[in-house]
CSV table of C-alpha atoms in Angstrom, one decimal:
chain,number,residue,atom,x,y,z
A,1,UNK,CA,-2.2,18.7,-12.4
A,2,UNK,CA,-0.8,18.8,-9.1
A,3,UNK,CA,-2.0,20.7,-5.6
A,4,UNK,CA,-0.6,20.7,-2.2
A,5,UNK,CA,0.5,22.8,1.1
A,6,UNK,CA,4.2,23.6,-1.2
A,7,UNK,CA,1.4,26.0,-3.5
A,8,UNK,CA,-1.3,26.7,-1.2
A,9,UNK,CA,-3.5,23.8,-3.0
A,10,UNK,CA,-3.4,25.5,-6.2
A,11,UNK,CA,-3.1,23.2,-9.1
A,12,UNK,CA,-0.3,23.1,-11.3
A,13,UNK,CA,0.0,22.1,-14.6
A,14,UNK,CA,2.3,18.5,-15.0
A,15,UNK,CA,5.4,17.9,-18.1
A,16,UNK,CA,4.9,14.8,-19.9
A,17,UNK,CA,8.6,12.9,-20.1
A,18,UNK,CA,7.8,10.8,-23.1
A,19,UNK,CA,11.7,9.4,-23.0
A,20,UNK,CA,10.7,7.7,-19.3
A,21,UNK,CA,6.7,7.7,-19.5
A,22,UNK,CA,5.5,9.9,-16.6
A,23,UNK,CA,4.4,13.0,-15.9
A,24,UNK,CA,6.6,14.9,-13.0
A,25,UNK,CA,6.8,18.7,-11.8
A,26,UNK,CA,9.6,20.7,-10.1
A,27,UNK,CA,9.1,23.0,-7.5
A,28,UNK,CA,11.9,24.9,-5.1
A,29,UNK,CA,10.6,24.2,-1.5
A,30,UNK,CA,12.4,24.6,1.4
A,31,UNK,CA,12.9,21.1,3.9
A,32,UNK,CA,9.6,19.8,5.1
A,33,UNK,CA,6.6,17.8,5.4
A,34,UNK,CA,4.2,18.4,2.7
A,35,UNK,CA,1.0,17.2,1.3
A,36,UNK,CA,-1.3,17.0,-1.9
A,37,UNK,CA,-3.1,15.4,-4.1
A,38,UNK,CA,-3.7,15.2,-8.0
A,39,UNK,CA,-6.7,17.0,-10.0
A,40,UNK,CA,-6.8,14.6,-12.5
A,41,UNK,CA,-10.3,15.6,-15.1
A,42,UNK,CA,-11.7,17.9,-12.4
A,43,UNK,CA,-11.8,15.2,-9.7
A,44,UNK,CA,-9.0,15.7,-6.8
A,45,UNK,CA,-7.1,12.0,-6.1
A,46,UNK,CA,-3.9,10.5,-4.2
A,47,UNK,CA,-1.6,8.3,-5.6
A,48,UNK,CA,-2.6,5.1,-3.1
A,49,UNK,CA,1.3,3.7,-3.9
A,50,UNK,CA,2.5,6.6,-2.3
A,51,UNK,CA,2.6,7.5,1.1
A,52,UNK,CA,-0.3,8.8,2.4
A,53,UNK,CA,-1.9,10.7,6.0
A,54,UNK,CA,-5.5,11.2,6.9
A,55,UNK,CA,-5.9,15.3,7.7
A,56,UNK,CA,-8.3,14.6,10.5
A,57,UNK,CA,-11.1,16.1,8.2
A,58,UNK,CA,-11.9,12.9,6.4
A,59,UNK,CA,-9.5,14.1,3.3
A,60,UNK,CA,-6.8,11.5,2.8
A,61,UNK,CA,-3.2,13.2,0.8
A,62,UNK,CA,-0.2,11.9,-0.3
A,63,UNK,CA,2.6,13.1,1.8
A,64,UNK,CA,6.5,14.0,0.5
A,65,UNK,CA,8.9,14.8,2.8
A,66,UNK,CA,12.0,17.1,1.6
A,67,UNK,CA,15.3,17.4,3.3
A,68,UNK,CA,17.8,19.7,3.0
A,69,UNK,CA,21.4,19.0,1.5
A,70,UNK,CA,23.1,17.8,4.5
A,71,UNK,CA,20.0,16.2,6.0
A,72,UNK,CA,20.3,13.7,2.4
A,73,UNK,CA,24.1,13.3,2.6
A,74,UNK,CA,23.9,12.5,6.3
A,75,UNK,CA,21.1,9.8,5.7
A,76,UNK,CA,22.7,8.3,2.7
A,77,UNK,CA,25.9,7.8,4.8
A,78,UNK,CA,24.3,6.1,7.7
A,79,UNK,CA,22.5,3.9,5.4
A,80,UNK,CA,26.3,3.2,3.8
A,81,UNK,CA,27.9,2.2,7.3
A,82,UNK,CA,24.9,-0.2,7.6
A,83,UNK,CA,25.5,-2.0,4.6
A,84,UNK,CA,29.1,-2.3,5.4
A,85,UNK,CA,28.4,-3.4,9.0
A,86,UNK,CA,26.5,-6.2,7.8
A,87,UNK,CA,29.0,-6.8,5.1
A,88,UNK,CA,31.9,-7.4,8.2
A,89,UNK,CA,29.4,-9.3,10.4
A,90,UNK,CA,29.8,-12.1,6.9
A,91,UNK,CA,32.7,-14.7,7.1
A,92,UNK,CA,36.2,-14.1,5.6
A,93,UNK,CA,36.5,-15.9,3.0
A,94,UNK,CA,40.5,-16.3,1.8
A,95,UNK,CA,41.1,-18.5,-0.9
A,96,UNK,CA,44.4,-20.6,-0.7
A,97,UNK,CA,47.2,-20.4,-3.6
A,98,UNK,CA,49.0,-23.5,-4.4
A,99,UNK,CA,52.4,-22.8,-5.4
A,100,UNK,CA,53.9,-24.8,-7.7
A,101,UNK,CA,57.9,-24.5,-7.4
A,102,UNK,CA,59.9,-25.5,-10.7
A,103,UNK,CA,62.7,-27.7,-9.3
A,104,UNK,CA,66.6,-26.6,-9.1
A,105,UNK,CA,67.8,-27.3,-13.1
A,106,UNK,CA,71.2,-28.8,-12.5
């Protein structure tokens, strides 16, 4: 099960996907910061491989942070003219052509 700030921390059952071996939930959230944690046989846990904050009260959460539409598209574009900036900052490289001419058949 799954709890966080996008349900007010109330737990929510997670699908098995048996074709890709995890367990995963979807939820319609608007853009935003949010955090929770797992309730896994009673006991509430993070996922230490994902990101995580400290809440100030001693309670350590995994974070996820949602953006809207254009937010995503704008990001995955800037990340795009980075790769092709270091793509032109590489050397040319032109391979020559040797032309062989058949001769003049008198």
């Amino acid at each position: 099960r799954v709890a966080g700030t996008f349900n007010n921390w109330e737990p929510q059952s997670l699908e098995y996907n048996s074709d890709g071996d995890y367990w995963a939930k979807s939820f319609n959230i608007p853009p935003g910061s949010y955090t929770y944690k797992y309730v896994v046989d009673g006991e509430w846990i993070h996922d230490p491989s994902k990101e995580i904050v400290d809440d100030g009260k001693g309670n350590v959460n995994n974070v996820i942070h949602v953006e809207d539409k254009l937010t995503n598209k704008l990001r995955q574009l800037r990340e795009e003219i980075e790769d092709l900036k270091k793509q032109q900052e590489k050397p040319w490289f032109v391979e020559s052509t040797d032309y062989k001419l058949c001769p003049k058949v008198h």
